[in-house]
Amino acid sequence: MAKTSEFVLSERLEVSTSSTAVNGTIDLGAYIDVGDSQGVMIKQVDFIWQGVTSAGAAQALSLAVTANGVGQCQVFDLNRGGTEQFADDNALVASGQIHYGYDENTVSNDADIFPDRFGRPGGRVVINDNLYVTTNWTGAIASNEKVSCTVLVTCVITKLSKKDFMALAISSSASSE
């Protein structure tokens, strides 16, 4: 049962070197309450790709790259060490890609995993204090410029039964290695 209206949390990561992963976190600690069996239900995750000028201003992606490229971004509810993981990892909350065709000036994107794929109807419930974000760009980036990926997480605070909260706590702390 949702206890709040939808709200959005965000994290922006900037990649300056091709094929080098950049990592960040989204703090959920203020929204999780163990005593009240309260968690965060993630309803939607959006990935927004932009270019960044040498002065740090937003610009079109096409101005920041100098060749064909692919951006990948993944969001986890467990720390996976800042590396990309396969889609069968149960800690994977959302994953997306963007494909940029420099010569044709074309863009396409893929949302690989949505928040409700491994969760309950309506969204993915998380009870950990952080979401972990990993992104990278494969392709040439213009000198002194960057590629930015902004992750927007739409969620609500939800109340779980004690039994459901405990089951989620056990599975959320387990390693998938």
XYZ file of C-alpha atoms in Angstrom:
177
model
C 0.000 0.000 0.000
C 1.471 3.369 -1.051
C 1.898 5.856 1.797
C 2.853 8.834 -0.391
C 2.279 10.341 -3.786
C 4.891 9.692 -6.467
C 8.161 11.595 -6.186
C 11.333 11.621 -8.277
C 14.944 11.106 -7.186
C 17.817 11.805 -9.563
C 21.529 11.233 -10.075
C 23.658 12.654 -12.904
C 26.901 10.967 -13.916
C 29.427 12.386 -16.386
C 31.725 10.219 -18.509
C 34.844 11.871 -19.930
C 36.806 8.849 -21.140
C 35.447 6.192 -23.465
C 34.826 2.754 -21.912
C 35.522 3.959 -18.355
C 32.719 3.235 -15.885
C 31.484 6.048 -13.658
C 29.542 5.271 -10.479
C 27.136 7.088 -8.190
C 24.524 6.483 -5.524
C 20.984 7.608 -4.840
C 20.365 7.887 -1.091
C 17.150 6.192 0.062
C 17.963 6.209 3.793
C 15.396 8.891 4.649
C 12.601 6.832 3.087
C 13.300 3.384 4.583
C 11.935 2.561 8.057
C 12.754 -0.908 9.374
C 10.547 -0.590 12.475
C 7.532 0.387 10.382
C 8.309 -2.132 7.571
C 8.476 0.775 5.151
C 10.235 0.572 1.799
C 10.476 2.426 -1.488
C 8.536 1.133 -4.492
C 10.311 2.104 -7.703
C 7.688 2.564 -10.383
C 9.789 3.883 -13.255
C 13.406 4.666 -14.170
C 14.317 7.026 -17.004
C 17.763 7.573 -18.526
C 18.459 10.973 -20.123
C 21.636 11.363 -22.201
C 23.218 14.750 -22.942
C 26.528 16.272 -23.924
C 28.486 18.500 -21.532
C 30.657 21.407 -22.732
C 34.163 22.084 -21.434
C 32.568 24.841 -19.300
C 30.153 22.316 -17.738
C 26.999 23.442 -19.545
C 24.455 21.043 -21.029
C 24.502 20.629 -24.799
C 23.257 18.248 -27.468
C 24.821 14.805 -27.305
C 25.836 15.165 -30.960
C 28.165 18.059 -30.050
C 30.042 16.104 -27.360
C 30.935 12.987 -29.345
C 33.042 12.548 -32.467
C 32.122 9.026 -33.573
C 29.439 6.358 -33.253
C 28.831 5.460 -29.624
C 26.863 3.400 -27.147
C 25.970 4.445 -23.616
C 24.980 1.894 -20.980
C 23.508 2.646 -17.556
C 22.422 0.231 -14.826
C 20.763 0.778 -11.434
C 21.166 -1.773 -8.596
C 19.829 -2.105 -5.058
C 23.084 -3.804 -3.966
C 26.628 -2.580 -4.582
C 28.080 -4.608 -7.460
C 31.477 -2.915 -7.374
C 30.797 -0.391 -10.105
C 30.790 -2.863 -12.966
C 28.118 -3.791 -15.489
C 26.223 -6.972 -14.706
C 24.160 -9.444 -16.690
C 20.377 -9.047 -16.710
C 19.838 -12.137 -14.538
C 21.306 -10.350 -11.487
C 18.382 -9.950 -9.070
C 19.944 -6.749 -7.676
C 19.432 -5.095 -11.079
C 16.560 -2.610 -10.777
C 16.783 -0.988 -14.214
C 19.067 -0.976 -17.234
C 19.116 1.048 -20.423
C 21.234 1.847 -23.473
C 21.494 4.594 -26.048
C 22.962 4.055 -29.524
C 24.263 7.134 -31.329
C 25.049 7.019 -35.050
C 27.476 9.892 -35.625
C 27.614 9.651 -39.418
C 23.829 9.374 -39.835
C 23.014 11.602 -36.827
C 20.605 8.950 -35.512
C 19.714 7.976 -31.972
C 17.934 4.916 -30.613
C 17.524 3.644 -27.088
C 16.724 0.388 -25.343
C 15.220 -0.106 -21.900
C 16.487 -3.561 -21.040
C 14.996 -4.043 -17.587
C 12.112 -2.171 -16.007
C 11.606 -1.878 -12.217
C 8.700 -4.335 -12.082
C 10.384 -7.180 -13.944
C 11.612 -8.971 -10.789
C 9.276 -7.306 -8.298
C 5.684 -7.116 -7.276
C 2.946 -5.628 -9.464
C 3.253 -1.863 -9.752
C 6.986 -1.628 -9.174
C 10.134 -2.886 -7.512
C 10.277 -2.591 -3.709
C 13.659 -1.677 -2.247
C 14.557 -1.585 1.455
C 18.283 -0.842 1.180
C 19.646 2.619 2.009
C 21.111 3.259 -1.455
C 20.634 2.619 -5.129
C 23.911 2.150 -7.017
C 24.278 3.565 -10.522
C 26.936 2.552 -13.069
C 27.286 4.138 -16.501
C 29.787 4.245 -19.337
C 30.145 5.426 -22.919
C 31.870 3.438 -25.657
C 32.879 5.753 -28.499
C 35.002 8.859 -28.996
C 34.214 11.885 -26.822
C 35.359 15.355 -27.944
C 38.393 16.825 -26.178
C 37.500 18.481 -22.826
C 33.853 17.485 -23.174
C 31.764 14.794 -21.501
C 28.712 12.600 -21.945
C 26.142 12.876 -19.165
C 23.547 10.314 -18.099
C 20.857 11.534 -15.716
C 18.875 8.805 -13.961
C 15.359 9.762 -12.836
C 13.742 7.310 -10.405
C 9.981 7.693 -9.894
C 8.878 6.078 -6.629
C 6.476 6.003 -3.697
C 6.937 5.042 -0.070
C 5.128 1.781 0.632
C 4.193 -0.233 3.726
C 4.954 -3.956 3.739
C 3.760 -6.709 6.041
C 6.389 -7.822 8.570
C 6.641 -11.155 6.737
C 7.187 -9.493 3.327
C 9.688 -7.015 4.786
C 11.707 -9.827 6.389
C 11.700 -11.904 3.193
C 12.877 -8.878 1.225
C 15.558 -8.096 3.817
C 16.943 -11.631 3.574
C 16.974 -11.642 -0.227
C 18.373 -8.080 -0.417
C 21.396 -8.953 1.673
C 22.192 -12.206 -0.141
C 25.040 -12.340 -2.630
C 24.371 -13.540 -6.162
C 27.951 -14.682 -6.740
